[in-house]
Amino acid sequence: MSDDNMIHIKGRFLELFSELDEVEIDYIDKWISSHSYKKDLQNKSALNSSEKCLIKIANTIKKLVPFEAELPSENIVPPTIGNLADCTKESTCHIDEFLYDHNTVEDLTQQGKIKRHYCVDCNSRNIKELTLISHSLSRQTLLYIFKFLLPKDLENKQFLDLGSRLGAVIYGAYYLSNATNIVGVEINKECCDLQDTIVGQYSMDNDRIKIINADILDRSDIVQNSDIIVINCLDHFVNVDIHREIWYFLKKHLKKGSYVITVRSIADTLIALDMFEELSNWLSISKPNQMENEMFFDMEDCNEIYLYTVN
Ligand SMILES: C[S@@+](CC[C@H](N)C(=O)[O-])C[C@H]1O[C@@H](n2cnc3c(N)ncnc32)[C@H](O)[C@@H]1O
């Protein structure tokens, strides 16, 4: 490492320190002189390297699916109720967050490959911003789930993703946790084939990760045996009646003490489905289990992810 380089690094640190007050400087000083930053650094490096596996998988999937990441056999319909009801075909653009992270989306926008606005009446400057939606969880969200929300040790636990689609969540469980059984239940056969291809190509352990092509409503056995279940928004994939049925079914079959992770609050979902009263005492909001990793996450990016336990 050259002297110039070291001077540059010092400059960057000083730039950062110059924004701190005395108490904050004191805190950082103790953190560095106690050497406890070394452990944090190790954790950060471990996070970065597990993220690399997910980046590789995302790059493989990009070659297997269209740019919009919607498969020909998928029937994705804008929701008619709840806070996603303003997501019409005209006002939204689907960018899969697992495949394209924030920086990549910015680059693609600069290159003109992603359009961010639409015209509300043609040829005018009266334009509106498109709402970007994703049907997969992003890498950052997966890290947040496995390295902040859930307990660190998931040995002997069964992890279930309800509607595993491209498989983002189950690959996250595989590389970011020690869950003993990882199950993705997905109703769409083409999505299951894609997930099987990835599991095979990356030589994942078939005893540990399983993709089941089924309607979740027919697999109460899997739900009953699961300790953790992730439910990303189903609104674009099921009609209101089936959506309600799925929540009644989960209430009936999920065991006490199991974790439920939802994207957006369960209250918002149940209120939109007009079933909040009946299910309001079913779940309790749960505290994150790995608070020590809080520093690695921007809480604003993850404020739509909720962790509950079944009462
Ligand atoms: C929003 S995507 C979730 C993708 C994935 N969990 C993630 O977060 O990256 C919802 C998925 O649920 C699937 N799905 C909808 N109804 C289902 C059902 N009754 N049983 C199993 N899968 C279902 C859809 O086909 C779709 O692939």
Short mmCIF file of C-alpha atoms in Angstrom, two decimals, residues 95-293:
data_model
loop_
_atom_site.label_atom_id
_atom_site.label_comp_id
_atom_site.label_asym_id
_atom_site.label_seq_id
_atom_site.Cartn_x
_atom_site.Cartn_y
_atom_site.Cartn_z
CA ILE A 95 -38.30 -4.58 -11.81
CA ASP A 96 -37.30 -7.66 -9.91
CA GLU A 97 -35.33 -6.49 -6.86
CA PHE A 98 -33.55 -9.79 -6.41
CA LEU A 99 -32.17 -9.61 -9.95
CA TYR A 100 -31.61 -5.86 -10.18
CA ASP A 101 -30.48 -4.04 -7.04
CA HIS A 102 -30.90 -0.35 -6.44
CA ASN A 103 -27.59 0.69 -8.05
CA THR A 104 -28.21 -1.45 -11.13
CA VAL A 105 -31.67 0.08 -11.54
CA GLU A 106 -30.09 3.53 -11.38
CA ASP A 107 -27.52 2.53 -14.05
CA LEU A 108 -30.20 1.02 -16.30
CA THR A 109 -32.27 4.19 -15.91
CA GLN A 110 -29.29 6.32 -16.93
CA GLN A 111 -28.82 4.11 -19.99
CA GLY A 112 -32.49 4.57 -20.87
CA LYS A 113 -33.21 0.85 -20.49
CA ILE A 114 -35.65 1.49 -17.66
CA LYS A 115 -38.18 4.26 -18.00
CA ARG A 116 -39.23 5.88 -14.76
CA HIS A 117 -42.04 8.13 -15.96
CA TYR A 118 -45.21 7.89 -17.96
CA CYS A 119 -47.19 10.52 -19.78
CA VAL A 120 -50.67 11.13 -18.49
CA ASP A 121 -51.77 12.85 -21.70
CA CYS A 122 -49.60 12.30 -24.72
CA ASN A 123 -46.90 14.72 -25.94
CA SER A 124 -47.16 16.88 -22.87
CA ARG A 125 -44.79 17.52 -19.99
CA ASN A 126 -47.53 16.36 -17.73
CA ILE A 127 -45.70 13.22 -16.67
CA LYS A 128 -45.88 11.05 -13.58
CA GLU A 129 -43.34 8.84 -11.92
CA LEU A 130 -43.89 5.12 -12.43
CA THR A 131 -44.16 3.01 -9.28
CA LEU A 132 -41.50 0.34 -9.34
CA ILE A 133 -42.77 -2.95 -7.98
CA SER A 134 -40.94 -6.20 -7.37
CA HIS A 135 -42.40 -9.66 -6.94
CA SER A 136 -39.20 -10.93 -5.31
CA LEU A 137 -37.43 -9.83 -2.17
CA SER A 138 -34.17 -7.96 -2.65
CA ARG A 139 -30.79 -9.24 -1.42
CA GLN A 140 -30.71 -6.46 1.14
CA THR A 141 -34.08 -7.55 2.51
CA LEU A 142 -32.94 -11.17 2.68
CA LEU A 143 -29.86 -10.16 4.65
CA TYR A 144 -32.09 -8.14 6.97
CA ILE A 145 -34.38 -11.13 7.54
CA PHE A 146 -31.65 -13.68 8.21
CA LYS A 147 -29.02 -11.48 9.87
CA PHE A 148 -31.21 -9.17 11.91
CA LEU A 149 -34.81 -10.31 12.37
CA LEU A 150 -34.63 -14.08 12.80
CA PRO A 151 -32.65 -15.93 15.48
CA LYS A 152 -29.08 -16.70 14.45
CA ASP A 153 -29.43 -20.41 15.09
CA LEU A 154 -32.10 -22.11 12.99
CA GLU A 155 -30.76 -25.63 13.38
CA ASN A 156 -33.54 -28.23 13.44
CA LYS A 157 -35.97 -25.61 12.14
CA GLN A 158 -38.08 -25.80 9.02
CA PHE A 159 -38.24 -22.66 6.92
CA LEU A 160 -41.08 -22.16 4.42
CA ASP A 161 -41.53 -19.62 1.66
CA LEU A 162 -45.18 -19.44 0.62
CA GLY A 163 -45.02 -18.89 -3.13
CA SER A 164 -41.31 -19.19 -3.84
CA ARG A 165 -41.51 -17.91 -7.47
CA LEU A 166 -37.90 -17.33 -8.72
CA GLY A 167 -36.58 -18.75 -5.43
CA ALA A 168 -34.93 -15.63 -3.98
CA VAL A 169 -36.09 -16.35 -0.43
CA ILE A 170 -35.13 -20.02 -0.37
CA TYR A 171 -31.67 -19.31 -1.77
CA GLY A 172 -31.37 -16.63 0.92
CA ALA A 173 -32.32 -19.18 3.58
CA TYR A 174 -29.79 -21.62 2.14
CA TYR A 175 -26.81 -19.28 2.07
CA LEU A 176 -27.63 -16.91 4.93
CA SER A 177 -28.91 -19.29 7.61
CA ASN A 178 -28.32 -22.74 9.06
CA ALA A 179 -32.00 -23.74 8.80
CA THR A 180 -32.15 -27.53 8.60
CA ASN A 181 -35.07 -27.74 6.15
CA ILE A 182 -35.85 -25.12 3.57
CA VAL A 183 -39.07 -25.50 1.61
CA GLY A 184 -40.50 -23.41 -1.20
CA VAL A 185 -44.10 -24.14 -2.09
CA GLU A 186 -45.04 -22.65 -5.45
CA ILE A 187 -48.23 -23.16 -7.45
CA ASN A 188 -46.65 -22.23 -10.81
CA LYS A 189 -44.85 -25.17 -12.44
CA GLU A 190 -42.62 -23.01 -14.65
CA CYS A 191 -41.34 -21.17 -11.55
CA CYS A 192 -40.65 -24.50 -9.85
CA ASP A 193 -38.68 -25.72 -12.88
CA LEU A 194 -36.60 -22.57 -12.76
CA GLN A 195 -35.88 -23.04 -9.06
CA ASP A 196 -34.96 -26.70 -9.67
CA THR A 197 -32.52 -25.60 -12.37
CA ILE A 198 -30.82 -23.19 -9.97
CA VAL A 199 -30.69 -25.68 -7.11
CA GLY A 200 -29.10 -28.22 -9.50
CA GLN A 201 -26.71 -25.79 -11.14
CA TYR A 202 -25.42 -24.54 -7.76
CA SER A 203 -25.20 -28.11 -6.36
CA MET A 204 -27.35 -27.22 -3.36
CA ASP A 205 -28.07 -30.07 -0.97
CA ASN A 206 -31.42 -31.58 -2.04
CA ASP A 207 -31.96 -32.95 1.45
CA ARG A 208 -31.89 -29.43 2.82
CA ILE A 209 -33.71 -27.41 0.16
CA LYS A 210 -36.93 -28.60 -1.49
CA ILE A 211 -39.24 -27.05 -4.04
CA ILE A 212 -42.78 -28.32 -4.00
CA ASN A 213 -45.09 -27.59 -6.92
CA ALA A 214 -48.43 -27.32 -5.13
CA ASP A 215 -51.20 -25.07 -3.97
CA ILE A 216 -50.35 -24.23 -0.37
CA LEU A 217 -53.99 -24.88 0.52
CA ASP A 218 -53.37 -28.57 -0.25
CA ARG A 219 -50.24 -28.79 1.91
CA SER A 220 -51.32 -28.24 5.50
CA ASP A 221 -48.70 -30.85 6.45
CA ILE A 222 -45.87 -28.54 5.36
CA VAL A 223 -47.36 -25.52 7.12
CA GLN A 224 -47.86 -27.51 10.35
CA ASN A 225 -44.22 -28.58 10.34
CA SER A 226 -42.77 -25.15 9.64
CA ASP A 227 -41.15 -22.95 12.27
CA ILE A 228 -40.72 -19.91 10.07
CA ILE A 229 -42.85 -18.80 7.15
CA VAL A 230 -42.24 -15.91 4.75
CA ILE A 231 -45.19 -14.43 2.90
CA ASN A 232 -44.36 -11.80 0.33
CA CYS A 233 -47.37 -9.86 -1.02
CA LEU A 234 -49.76 -12.25 -2.71
CA ASP A 235 -52.04 -9.47 -3.94
CA HIS A 236 -50.94 -9.65 -7.59
CA PHE A 237 -51.26 -13.43 -7.69
CA VAL A 238 -54.53 -14.38 -6.01
CA ASN A 239 -58.05 -13.01 -5.99
CA VAL A 240 -59.56 -11.59 -2.82
CA ASP A 241 -61.48 -14.77 -1.88
CA ILE A 242 -58.44 -17.01 -2.19
CA HIS A 243 -56.29 -14.47 -0.40
CA ARG A 244 -58.71 -14.57 2.55
CA GLU A 245 -58.81 -18.37 2.43
CA ILE A 246 -55.01 -18.52 2.62
CA TRP A 247 -54.94 -16.42 5.82
CA TYR A 248 -57.67 -18.53 7.49
CA PHE A 249 -55.73 -21.63 6.46
CA LEU A 250 -52.48 -20.29 7.93
CA LYS A 251 -54.23 -19.36 11.16
CA LYS A 252 -55.58 -22.88 11.40
CA HIS A 253 -52.34 -24.71 10.67
CA LEU A 254 -49.34 -22.65 11.79
CA LYS A 255 -48.11 -23.83 15.16
CA LYS A 256 -47.80 -21.67 18.25
CA GLY A 257 -44.46 -19.91 18.56
CA SER A 258 -43.62 -20.08 14.87
CA TYR A 259 -42.34 -16.96 13.15
CA VAL A 260 -44.27 -15.22 10.38
CA ILE A 261 -42.50 -12.68 8.18
CA THR A 262 -44.60 -10.45 6.00
CA VAL A 263 -43.89 -7.70 3.53
CA ARG A 264 -45.97 -4.75 4.82
CA SER A 265 -47.84 -4.99 8.09
CA ILE A 266 -50.30 -7.81 8.62
CA ALA A 267 -52.80 -5.26 9.89
CA ASP A 268 -52.77 -3.45 6.53
CA THR A 269 -53.26 -6.72 4.66
CA LEU A 270 -56.06 -7.98 6.91
CA ILE A 271 -57.87 -4.63 7.03
CA ALA A 272 -57.88 -4.52 3.21
CA LEU A 273 -59.29 -8.05 3.18
CA ASP A 274 -61.86 -7.07 5.78
CA MET A 275 -60.79 -9.81 8.20
CA PHE A 276 -58.74 -7.89 10.74
CA GLU A 277 -61.18 -8.35 13.65
CA GLU A 278 -61.19 -12.14 13.37
CA LEU A 279 -57.42 -12.50 13.14
CA SER A 280 -56.25 -9.58 15.25
CA ASN A 281 -55.14 -11.73 18.23
CA TRP A 282 -53.50 -14.45 16.22
CA LEU A 283 -50.03 -12.87 15.86
CA SER A 284 -47.82 -10.71 18.06
CA ILE A 285 -45.17 -8.40 16.72
CA SER A 286 -41.73 -9.74 17.59
CA LYS A 287 -38.48 -7.99 18.40
CA PRO A 288 -35.48 -8.58 16.10
CA ASN A 289 -33.29 -11.43 17.34
CA GLN A 290 -29.89 -10.20 16.15
CA MET A 291 -29.77 -6.62 17.36
CA GLU A 292 -25.94 -6.74 17.30
CA ASN A 293 -26.14 -6.51 13.48
#
